[in-house]
Coordinates of C-alpha atoms in Angstrom, one line a residue:
Chain M
X22 CA 14.1 6.1 -12.5
X23 CA 12.1 7.6 -9.7
X24 CA 12.5 11.3 -9.1
X25 CA 11.3 13.4 -6.2
X26 CA 8.8 16.0 -7.4
X27 CA 6.0 18.2 -6.2
X28 CA 2.6 17.2 -7.4
X29 CA 2.0 20.4 -9.3
X30 CA 5.3 20.1 -11.1
X31 CA 4.9 16.4 -11.8
X32 CA 1.5 17.3 -13.5
X33 CA 3.2 19.7 -15.7
X34 CA 5.9 17.2 -16.8
X35 CA 3.3 14.5 -17.3
X36 CA 1.3 16.8 -19.6
X37 CA 4.4 17.3 -21.8
X38 CA 5.1 13.5 -21.9
X39 CA 1.4 13.1 -22.9
X40 CA 2.1 15.4 -25.9
X41 CA 0.5 18.6 -24.6
X42 CA 2.7 21.5 -25.5
X43 CA 0.0 24.3 -25.3
X44 CA -0.8 25.7 -22.0
X45 CA -3.0 28.7 -21.2
X46 CA -3.6 29.7 -17.6
X47 CA -3.6 32.3 -14.8
X48 CA -1.9 32.0 -11.5
X49 CA -3.7 31.0 -8.3
X50 CA -2.7 29.2 -5.1
X51 CA -2.3 26.3 -4.6
X52 CA -1.7 25.3 -8.3
X53 CA 0.7 28.0 -9.4
X54 CA 3.6 25.6 -9.6
X55 CA 1.9 24.0 -12.6
X56 CA 2.3 27.1 -14.8
X57 CA 5.5 28.0 -13.1
X58 CA 7.0 24.6 -14.2
X59 CA 5.5 24.8 -17.7
X60 CA 6.7 28.3 -18.4
X61 CA 10.2 27.0 -17.9
X62 CA 9.8 23.7 -19.7
X63 CA 7.5 24.4 -22.6
X64 CA 10.0 26.5 -24.6
X65 CA 12.5 23.7 -24.2
X66 CA 10.2 21.4 -26.1
X67 CA 8.9 23.9 -28.7
X68 CA 5.7 24.5 -26.9
X69 CA 3.5 27.5 -26.2
X70 CA 2.8 29.0 -22.8
X71 CA 0.4 31.9 -22.5
X72 CA -0.4 33.6 -19.2
X73 CA -3.9 34.8 -20.0
X74 CA -5.4 38.0 -18.5
X75 CA -8.0 35.9 -16.6
X76 CA -9.3 32.4 -16.3
X77 CA -12.2 33.4 -18.6
X78 CA -9.6 34.2 -21.3
X79 CA -7.5 31.1 -20.5
X80 CA -10.4 28.7 -21.1
X81 CA -11.3 30.4 -24.3
X82 CA -7.8 30.2 -25.5
X83 CA -8.0 26.4 -24.7
X84 CA -11.3 26.4 -26.8
X85 CA -9.5 27.9 -29.7
X86 CA -6.4 25.7 -29.5
X87 CA -8.5 22.6 -29.1
X88 CA -10.5 23.7 -32.1
X89 CA -7.5 23.7 -34.4
X90 CA -6.5 20.3 -33.2
X91 CA -3.6 20.7 -30.7
X92 CA -3.3 18.9 -27.4
X93 CA -3.9 21.7 -24.8
X94 CA -4.7 22.3 -21.2
X95 CA -5.2 24.8 -18.5
X96 CA -5.0 24.5 -14.7
X97 CA -6.4 26.5 -11.9
X98 CA -7.9 26.2 -8.5
X99 CA -11.5 26.4 -7.4
X100 CA -12.4 30.1 -7.8
X101 CA -10.6 30.1 -11.2
X102 CA -12.4 27.0 -12.3
X103 CA -15.7 28.7 -11.5
X104 CA -14.8 31.4 -14.0
X105 CA -14.2 28.8 -16.7
X106 CA -17.7 27.3 -16.5
X107 CA -19.1 29.0 -19.6
X108 CA -16.1 28.1 -21.7
X109 CA -16.2 24.5 -20.6
X110 CA -19.8 24.2 -21.6
X111 CA -18.9 25.5 -25.1
X112 CA -15.9 23.2 -25.4
X113 CA -18.1 20.2 -24.4
X114 CA -20.8 21.3 -26.8
X115 CA -18.3 21.5 -29.6
X116 CA -16.8 18.1 -28.6
X117 CA -13.3 19.3 -28.4
X118 CA -10.5 17.4 -26.5
X119 CA -8.6 19.3 -23.7
X120 CA -7.6 18.8 -20.1
X121 CA -8.4 21.0 -17.1
X122 CA -6.6 20.6 -13.8
X123 CA -8.3 21.7 -10.7
X124 CA -6.1 21.8 -7.6
X125 CA -9.0 22.3 -5.2
X126 CA -8.9 24.8 -2.3
X127 CA -11.4 25.5 0.4
X128 CA -14.5 27.6 -0.6
X129 CA -17.1 28.9 -1.1
X130 CA -16.2 32.3 -2.5
X131 CA -12.6 33.3 -2.2
X132 CA -12.5 30.8 0.7
X133 CA -8.9 29.9 1.7
X134 CA -5.9 28.4 0.0
X135 CA -5.8 25.1 1.9
X136 CA -6.8 21.7 0.5
X137 CA -10.5 20.8 -0.1
X138 CA -12.7 18.5 -2.0
X139 CA -15.7 20.7 -2.2
X140 CA -15.7 21.1 -6.0
X141 CA -16.9 17.5 -6.3
X142 CA -20.4 18.4 -7.4
X143 CA -19.2 21.2 -9.6
X144 CA -16.9 18.8 -11.4
X145 CA -19.2 15.8 -11.6
X146 CA -22.5 17.5 -12.4
X147 CA -21.4 19.5 -15.4
X148 CA -20.5 22.8 -13.8
X149 CA -21.5 25.1 -16.7
X150 CA -24.9 25.4 -18.3
X151 CA -26.6 22.7 -20.5
X152 CA -26.6 18.9 -20.6
X153 CA -22.9 18.2 -20.8
X154 CA -20.5 16.2 -18.7
X155 CA -16.8 16.2 -18.0
X156 CA -14.8 13.1 -17.5
X157 CA -13.4 13.6 -14.0
X158 CA -10.3 11.8 -12.6
X159 CA -9.1 12.0 -9.0
X160 CA -5.6 11.0 -8.0
X161 CA -4.6 10.2 -4.5
X162 CA -0.8 10.2 -4.9
X163 CA 1.7 12.2 -7.0
X164 CA 2.4 9.1 -9.0
X165 CA -1.2 8.5 -9.7
X166 CA -1.6 12.2 -10.7
X167 CA 1.1 11.6 -13.3
X168 CA -0.5 8.4 -14.5
X169 CA -4.0 10.0 -14.7
X170 CA -2.6 13.0 -16.6
X171 CA -1.6 10.6 -19.3
X172 CA -5.0 8.9 -19.2
X173 CA -6.7 12.3 -19.2
X174 CA -5.2 13.2 -22.6
X175 CA -6.1 9.8 -24.0
X176 CA -9.7 9.9 -22.9
X177 CA -10.0 13.5 -24.1
X178 CA -8.9 12.5 -27.6
X179 CA -10.8 9.2 -27.7
X180 CA -14.2 10.8 -26.7
X181 CA -13.5 14.3 -27.9
X182 CA -14.5 15.6 -24.5
X183 CA -12.9 17.9 -21.9
X184 CA -11.4 15.9 -19.0
X185 CA -10.9 17.4 -15.6
X186 CA -8.2 16.2 -13.2
X187 CA -9.3 17.0 -9.7
X188 CA -6.7 17.0 -7.0
X189 CA -6.3 19.2 -3.9
X190 CA -3.8 21.5 -2.4
X191 CA -2.1 18.7 -0.5
X192 CA -1.4 16.6 -3.6
X193 CA -0.3 19.7 -5.5
X194 CA 2.1 20.8 -2.8
X195 CA 3.6 17.6 -1.6
X196 CA 6.6 15.8 -3.0
X197 CA 6.7 12.1 -3.7
X198 CA 8.8 9.9 -5.9
X199 CA 7.4 9.6 -9.4
X200 CA 8.3 7.7 -12.5
X201 CA 7.3 8.9 -15.9
X202 CA 6.6 6.7 -18.8
X203 CA 7.8 7.8 -22.2
X204 CA 10.6 10.2 -23.1
X205 CA 10.5 13.9 -23.8
X206 CA 7.5 15.3 -25.7
X207 CA 4.7 12.9 -26.4
X208 CA 2.8 12.5 -29.6
X209 CA 0.4 15.1 -30.9
X210 CA -3.3 14.4 -31.6
X211 CA -3.9 11.8 -34.3
X212 CA -5.2 12.8 -37.7
X213 CA -8.9 13.5 -37.5
X214 CA -11.8 14.8 -39.4
X215 CA -12.9 17.7 -37.2
X216 CA -10.0 20.0 -36.4
X217 CA -9.8 23.3 -38.2
X218 CA -6.6 23.0 -40.1
X219 CA -7.3 25.0 -43.2
X220 CA -9.8 23.7 -45.8
X221 CA -7.7 23.9 -49.0
X222 CA -8.5 20.8 -51.0
X223 CA -11.2 19.5 -48.7
X224 CA -14.7 20.4 -47.4
X225 CA -15.0 23.1 -44.8
X226 CA -15.3 22.0 -41.1
X227 CA -17.2 24.0 -38.6
X228 CA -16.7 24.1 -34.8
X229 CA -19.9 25.6 -33.4
X230 CA -22.3 25.1 -30.5
X231 CA -25.2 27.2 -31.9
X232 CA -28.2 25.1 -33.1
X233 CA -31.3 27.3 -33.5
X234 CA -33.4 24.5 -34.9
X235 CA -34.9 22.6 -31.9
X236 CA -34.8 19.2 -33.7
X237 CA -31.1 19.6 -34.6
X238 CA -30.2 20.7 -31.0
X239 CA -32.2 17.8 -29.6
X240 CA -30.4 15.4 -31.9
X241 CA -27.0 16.9 -30.8
X242 CA -27.9 16.4 -27.2
X243 CA -28.9 12.8 -27.8
X244 CA -25.6 12.2 -29.5
X245 CA -23.8 13.7 -26.5
X246 CA -25.9 11.5 -24.2
X247 CA -24.9 8.4 -26.1
X248 CA -21.3 9.4 -25.7
X249 CA -21.6 9.9 -22.0
X250 CA -23.3 6.5 -21.7
X251 CA -20.5 4.9 -23.6
X252 CA -18.0 6.6 -21.3
X253 CA -19.9 5.4 -18.3
X254 CA -20.0 1.8 -19.7
X255 CA -16.3 1.7 -20.5
X256 CA -14.3 4.0 -18.4
X257 CA -15.1 3.5 -14.7
X258 CA -12.1 3.1 -12.5
X259 CA -11.8 2.5 -8.8
X260 CA -9.8 0.8 -6.1
X261 CA -10.9 -1.4 -3.2
X262 CA -8.5 -1.4 -0.3
X263 CA -8.4 -4.2 2.3
X264 CA -11.4 -5.8 0.8
X265 CA -9.9 -9.2 0.1
X266 CA -11.5 -10.7 3.3
X267 CA -14.8 -10.0 5.0
X268 CA -15.0 -6.6 6.6
X269 CA -17.0 -5.0 9.4
X270 CA -17.4 -1.7 7.6
X271 CA -16.9 0.1 4.3
X272 CA -15.5 3.6 3.9
X273 CA -15.8 5.6 0.7
X274 CA -13.3 8.4 0.0
X275 CA -11.2 9.7 -2.9
X276 CA -8.0 11.6 -3.4
X277 CA -6.2 12.8 -0.3
X278 CA -8.9 11.6 2.1
X279 CA -8.6 8.1 0.7
X280 CA -5.0 7.8 1.7
X281 CA -5.8 9.2 5.1
X282 CA -8.5 6.5 5.4
X283 CA -6.0 3.8 4.4
X284 CA -3.7 4.7 7.3
X285 CA -6.7 4.6 9.6
X286 CA -7.7 1.2 8.2
X287 CA -4.2 -0.1 8.8
X288 CA -4.2 1.1 12.4
X289 CA -7.6 -0.4 13.1
X290 CA -6.4 -3.6 11.5
X291 CA -3.7 -3.9 14.2
X292 CA -6.5 -3.7 16.8
X293 CA -8.5 -6.4 15.1
X294 CA -11.1 -4.3 13.3
X295 CA -11.6 -5.0 9.6
X296 CA -12.5 -2.0 7.5
X297 CA -12.3 -1.7 3.8
X298 CA -12.2 1.4 1.5
X299 CA -13.8 2.0 -1.8
X300 CA -12.0 4.7 -3.7
X301 CA -13.5 6.1 -6.9
X302 CA -10.8 7.1 -9.3
X303 CA -13.2 8.3 -12.0
X304 CA -15.5 10.7 -10.1
X305 CA -17.5 10.9 -13.3
X306 CA -18.5 8.3 -14.5
X307 CA -18.9 7.3 -10.8
X308 CA -18.4 3.5 -10.4
X309 CA -21.9 3.0 -8.9
X310 CA -22.1 -0.8 -9.4
X311 CA -18.6 -1.5 -8.1
X312 CA -19.3 0.8 -5.1
X313 CA -22.5 -1.1 -4.4
X314 CA -20.7 -4.4 -4.6
X315 CA -18.1 -3.2 -2.1
X316 CA -20.9 -2.1 0.2
X317 CA -22.5 -5.5 0.0
X318 CA -19.3 -7.1 1.3
X319 CA -19.5 -5.3 4.6
X320 CA -21.2 -6.8 7.7
X321 CA -25.0 -6.7 7.6
X322 CA -26.3 -3.6 9.3
X323 CA -23.0 -1.7 9.4
X324 CA -23.3 1.8 7.9
X325 CA -21.2 3.0 5.0
X326 CA -19.0 5.9 6.1
X327 CA -18.2 8.6 3.5
X328 CA -15.2 10.6 4.4
X329 CA -14.7 13.8 2.4
X330 CA -13.2 17.3 2.7
X331 CA -16.6 18.9 2.0
X332 CA -19.9 19.1 3.7
X333 CA -21.8 16.3 1.9
X334 CA -21.1 16.1 -1.8
X335 CA -19.5 12.6 -2.5
X336 CA -22.0 11.2 -0.1
X337 CA -24.8 12.0 -2.6
X338 CA -23.2 9.5 -5.1
X339 CA -22.7 7.0 -2.3
X340 CA -26.4 7.2 -1.5
X341 CA -27.2 6.6 -5.2
X342 CA -25.0 3.5 -5.0
X343 CA -26.4 2.2 -1.8
X344 CA -30.0 2.8 -3.0
X345 CA -31.4 2.4 0.5
X346 CA -29.8 -1.0 1.2
X347 CA -28.1 0.3 4.3
X348 CA -27.5 3.6 6.2
X349 CA -24.9 6.1 5.0
X350 CA -22.9 8.3 7.4
X351 CA -21.0 11.4 6.5
X352 CA -17.7 12.5 8.0
X353 CA -17.1 15.8 6.3
X354 CA -14.7 18.6 7.0
X355 CA -14.2 22.1 5.5
X356 CA -12.1 25.2 5.7
X357 CA -8.9 23.4 4.5
X358 CA -8.8 21.1 7.5
X359 CA -7.6 17.6 6.5
X360 CA -8.9 14.9 8.9
X361 CA -6.2 12.9 10.5
X362 CA -6.1 9.1 10.5
X363 CA -6.8 9.1 14.2
X364 CA -9.9 11.2 13.7
X365 CA -11.2 8.8 11.0
X366 CA -10.4 5.8 13.2
X367 CA -12.2 7.3 16.1
X368 CA -15.3 7.9 14.0
X369 CA -15.2 4.3 12.7
X370 CA -15.0 3.0 16.2
X371 CA -17.8 5.0 17.5
X372 CA -20.0 4.0 14.6
X373 CA -19.2 0.3 15.1
X374 CA -19.8 0.8 18.8
X375 CA -20.4 -2.6 20.4
X376 CA -19.2 -4.3 17.3
X377 CA -15.6 -3.4 18.0
X378 CA -13.4 -6.4 18.7
X379 CA -12.0 -5.7 22.2
X380 CA -8.2 -5.6 21.9
X381 CA -5.8 -4.1 24.4
X382 CA -3.1 -2.0 22.8
X383 CA 0.0 -4.0 22.5
X384 CA 2.2 -1.1 23.5
X385 CA 0.2 -0.6 26.7
X386 CA 0.4 -4.3 27.5
X387 CA 4.2 -4.3 27.0
X388 CA 4.5 -1.3 29.3
X389 CA 2.2 -2.9 31.9
X390 CA -0.2 0.0 31.9
X391 CA -3.9 -0.2 31.1
X392 CA -5.0 0.9 27.7
X393 CA -7.0 4.1 28.4
X394 CA -9.9 2.6 26.5
X395 CA -10.4 -0.9 25.4
X396 CA -10.1 -1.4 21.7
X397 CA -7.9 1.6 21.0
X398 CA -4.8 1.2 18.9
X399 CA -1.2 2.1 19.7
X400 CA -1.2 5.5 17.9
X401 CA -4.0 6.7 20.1
X402 CA -2.4 5.3 23.2
X403 CA 0.8 7.0 22.4
X404 CA -1.0 10.3 22.1
X405 CA -3.0 9.9 25.2
X406 CA 0.1 8.9 27.3
X407 CA 2.3 11.7 25.9
X408 CA 2.7 14.3 28.7
X409 CA 1.5 17.5 27.1
X410 CA 3.6 20.5 27.8
Chain S
X10 CA 12.0 -1.1 8.0
X11 CA 8.9 0.3 9.7
X12 CA 7.3 3.6 8.9
X13 CA 8.8 6.7 10.5
X14 CA 7.9 10.4 10.3
X15 CA 9.7 13.5 11.2
X16 CA 8.4 17.0 11.6
X17 CA 11.0 19.7 10.8
X18 CA 10.0 23.2 11.9
X19 CA 11.5 26.6 12.2
X20 CA 11.3 30.2 10.9
X21 CA 10.9 30.6 7.1
X22 CA 14.4 30.8 5.7
X23 CA 16.0 28.5 8.3
X24 CA 16.1 25.7 5.8
X25 CA 13.8 23.1 7.3
X26 CA 12.0 22.5 4.0
X27 CA 15.4 22.0 2.2
X28 CA 16.6 19.7 5.0
X29 CA 13.5 17.7 4.6
X30 CA 13.9 17.5 0.9
X31 CA 17.5 16.1 1.3
X32 CA 16.2 13.5 3.8
X33 CA 13.4 12.5 1.4
X34 CA 15.9 12.3 -1.6
X35 CA 18.3 10.2 0.4
X36 CA 15.6 7.9 1.5
X37 CA 14.3 7.6 -2.0
X38 CA 17.8 6.5 -3.2
X39 CA 17.7 3.9 -0.5
X40 CA 14.6 2.4 -2.1
X41 CA 12.1 3.7 0.4
X42 CA 8.7 5.2 -0.1
X43 CA 8.7 8.8 1.0
X44 CA 6.4 11.8 1.2
X45 CA 7.4 15.5 1.8
X46 CA 4.5 17.6 2.9
X47 CA 5.2 21.3 3.5
X48 CA 2.9 23.7 5.4
X49 CA 1.7 26.1 2.8
X50 CA -0.8 28.2 4.8
X51 CA -0.7 32.0 4.5
X52 CA 2.5 33.1 6.2
X53 CA 4.3 36.4 6.5
X54 CA 8.0 36.9 6.1
X55 CA 9.7 35.6 9.3
X56 CA 6.7 33.3 10.0
X57 CA 7.0 29.6 10.8
X58 CA 7.5 27.0 8.2
X59 CA 7.4 23.2 8.6
X60 CA 7.5 20.0 6.7
X61 CA 6.5 16.5 7.5
X62 CA 8.7 13.7 5.9
X63 CA 7.4 10.2 6.0
X64 CA 9.7 7.3 5.2
X65 CA 8.5 3.7 4.9
X66 CA 9.1 0.4 3.2
X67 CA 5.4 0.4 2.3
X68 CA 3.4 3.0 0.3
X69 CA 2.7 6.1 2.4
X70 CA -0.9 6.4 3.5
X71 CA -1.6 9.7 5.2
X72 CA 1.3 12.2 4.6
X73 CA -0.2 14.2 7.4
X74 CA 0.9 13.0 10.8
X75 CA -0.5 14.1 14.1
X76 CA 2.0 12.3 16.3
X77 CA 5.4 12.0 14.6
X78 CA 8.2 9.7 15.8
X79 CA 10.7 12.5 15.6
X80 CA 10.9 16.3 15.6
X81 CA 13.6 18.8 14.6
X82 CA 13.0 22.3 15.9
X83 CA 14.8 25.5 15.0
X84 CA 12.9 28.0 17.2
X85 CA 10.8 28.3 20.3
X86 CA 7.3 28.7 18.7
X87 CA 7.9 25.4 16.8
X88 CA 9.1 23.6 20.0
X89 CA 6.0 24.8 21.8
X90 CA 3.7 23.7 19.0
X91 CA 5.2 20.3 18.1
X92 CA 7.1 18.9 21.1
X93 CA 3.9 17.8 23.0
X94 CA 2.8 15.9 19.9
X95 CA 5.9 13.6 19.5
X96 CA 5.2 9.9 20.2
X97 CA 6.6 8.4 23.4
X98 CA 10.1 7.1 22.8
X99 CA 10.6 9.5 19.9
X100 CA 13.5 11.7 19.2
X101 CA 13.5 15.5 19.6
X102 CA 16.4 17.5 18.1
X103 CA 16.5 21.0 19.5
X104 CA 18.5 24.0 18.2
X105 CA 20.0 25.1 21.4
X106 CA 21.6 28.1 19.8
X107 CA 18.1 29.7 19.7
X108 CA 16.0 27.7 22.1
X109 CA 16.8 28.0 25.8
X110 CA 13.9 26.0 27.0
X111 CA 13.8 22.3 27.7
X112 CA 11.1 20.4 25.7
X113 CA 9.9 18.8 28.9
X114 CA 9.6 15.3 27.4
X115 CA 11.3 12.9 29.7
X116 CA 9.8 10.0 27.6
X117 CA 11.7 11.0 24.5
X118 CA 15.3 11.2 23.5
X119 CA 16.2 14.9 23.5
X120 CA 19.3 16.0 21.7
X121 CA 20.5 19.6 22.2
X122 CA 22.4 20.9 19.2
X123 CA 24.2 24.3 19.2
X124 CA 23.4 24.4 15.5
X125 CA 24.6 27.9 14.7
X126 CA 28.0 27.5 16.4
X127 CA 28.6 24.1 14.7
X128 CA 27.6 25.5 11.3
X129 CA 30.0 28.4 11.7
X130 CA 32.8 26.0 12.6
X131 CA 31.9 24.0 9.5
X132 CA 32.3 27.1 7.4
X133 CA 28.8 28.4 6.7
X134 CA 26.5 30.5 8.9
X135 CA 23.6 29.3 6.9
X136 CA 24.1 25.5 7.3
X137 CA 22.4 25.2 10.7
X138 CA 19.7 23.1 9.0
X139 CA 22.3 20.5 7.9
X140 CA 23.7 20.4 11.4
X141 CA 20.2 19.6 12.7
X142 CA 19.7 17.0 10.0
X143 CA 23.0 15.4 10.9
X144 CA 21.9 15.1 14.6
X145 CA 18.6 13.6 13.6
X146 CA 20.3 11.0 11.3
X147 CA 22.9 10.3 13.9
X148 CA 20.3 9.8 16.6
X149 CA 18.0 7.6 14.5
X150 CA 20.1 5.9 11.8
X151 CA 17.1 6.4 9.6
X152 CA 19.3 6.5 6.5
X153 CA 23.1 6.0 6.2
X154 CA 25.1 9.2 6.4
X155 CA 26.6 8.5 2.9
X156 CA 23.0 8.6 1.4
X157 CA 22.5 12.1 2.9
X158 CA 25.9 13.3 1.6
X159 CA 25.0 12.0 -1.9
X160 CA 21.7 13.8 -1.7
X161 CA 23.5 17.0 -0.7
X162 CA 25.7 16.7 -3.8
X163 CA 22.6 15.9 -5.9
X164 CA 20.8 19.0 -4.6
X165 CA 23.7 21.4 -4.9
X166 CA 24.8 20.9 -8.5
X167 CA 26.1 23.3 -11.1
X168 CA 26.6 26.8 -9.8
X169 CA 25.6 25.7 -6.3
X170 CA 28.3 23.0 -6.1
X171 CA 30.4 25.4 -4.0
X172 CA 28.1 24.9 -1.1
X173 CA 28.6 21.2 -0.9
X174 CA 31.7 21.2 1.2
X175 CA 30.4 23.4 4.0
X176 CA 26.9 21.7 4.1
X177 CA 28.5 18.3 4.2
X178 CA 30.8 19.4 7.0
X179 CA 27.9 20.9 8.9
X180 CA 25.9 17.6 8.4
X181 CA 28.9 15.6 9.8
X182 CA 29.2 18.0 12.8
X183 CA 25.6 17.2 13.6
X184 CA 26.1 13.5 13.3
X185 CA 29.0 13.7 15.7
X186 CA 27.0 15.8 18.1
X187 CA 24.3 13.2 18.2
X188 CA 26.8 10.4 18.8
X189 CA 28.3 12.3 21.7
X190 CA 24.9 13.1 23.2
X191 CA 23.8 9.5 23.0
X192 CA 27.0 8.2 24.5
X193 CA 26.7 10.7 27.3
X194 CA 23.2 9.6 28.1
X195 CA 23.9 5.9 28.1
X196 CA 27.0 6.0 30.3

């Protein structure tokens, strides 16, 4: 049965259904409903909720809990995630499973509390020190946030690696219908040979990231690299929207911006312009080959347009995918401003320029008035015609 | 059914976010796709609060809508901010208990609702938001009235069940107000 839930609360419930009953965190807008929900729910399912004294403490509590083999998580928003960088590097080095939720807000610094995607590079490029990687998942709806939360715990356990779920303030704050799979509290971690569970009757286990012998540390890094390569080979996820037939242009966007792009694409479709969207769901590993394939489906010579709520982060991976085969344009925004479908549609039109298929807005035709600009769609006409004030 | 959107705006505390939630819940029960996106910027007590509800038979793309098909406004600042953005042919429901200014949108259906007076008659000073919701539903038929009434019961359960009667009465008063207004304009 579908229920109407806020993104943040749905993430909390999804964690419990995935078997996570240990939460450590510290409040920060716009993610506070995650701990607010869990502080109410976790005692009902025999779980543990700790409000730490800081994000630094929270991530180290996660480190400890993961080390003794319990499914655990923390959540925060951008400035709080920055504080967790050191702990995440240690957790990744020790190969411990856990989930980190980042409900991104506008930065840098204290920034603002409105939605943003400007922690893309922080999330996908390791974020703390040393050669480590997080697996990074990016939902674009509340339902997908729930589904990816389940996946996050599965991947964390399978690869013994921290997994970050990156959403933004809009997905965290909005309500949408969601359906949960499974009932009540999910299963704990499976039996394993690494968790510190007390060594009576067996050999000691050690969770440690200190390797003072260069050869041993090198070997450890090679092992991690092999794991990341395996993740990259097996776990890439993406969606192509409106790509069934030939298209004039390809957009690349994730999360909130991807759904805004879908609306823009639908509106342009009514005006006869064919535009497709490539949406990475795993930001790391980034689906480079699939992205390249989607680009190759666009009309020759048309640029690839990257739309993101940051000033040029996702676009760097898009450039890796395109590998010089065509030009890449960036439509970025910051400060918590979410681009509207109309703004995205306008940018696409201007980039396609002469390529636009001239279509007069149907509404304007029906009303017997000239469309203010040939090739514009009804939504824009409606706005232009609306008497202001 | 096509996609529709409504912006509900007023002072914080006037219940627009709750009215939006009821509308979203009712639409969900009707098998529709919905999104409920509140404004959550830094606001002081007594500041403005608004929510955008999108309802569609298809998955909702952008939950953020620049030019909604409908608007429900509780106070003057919200009217001034949002009325110019409503699409041509849209519906604007105005709380005439507080707003004495016309929205100046001859290309829209404008419904004036004395929300506070009707809420008081329905038995609750606080139910102006449900009067407004009733007028919107009455003017647009976006969901059946029964679906809203079921959603009110769903929302006000347990200790809060005592609020169901007055809120439902307020909602019905709003429906009636919209019917009268539309009859008046068509004759």
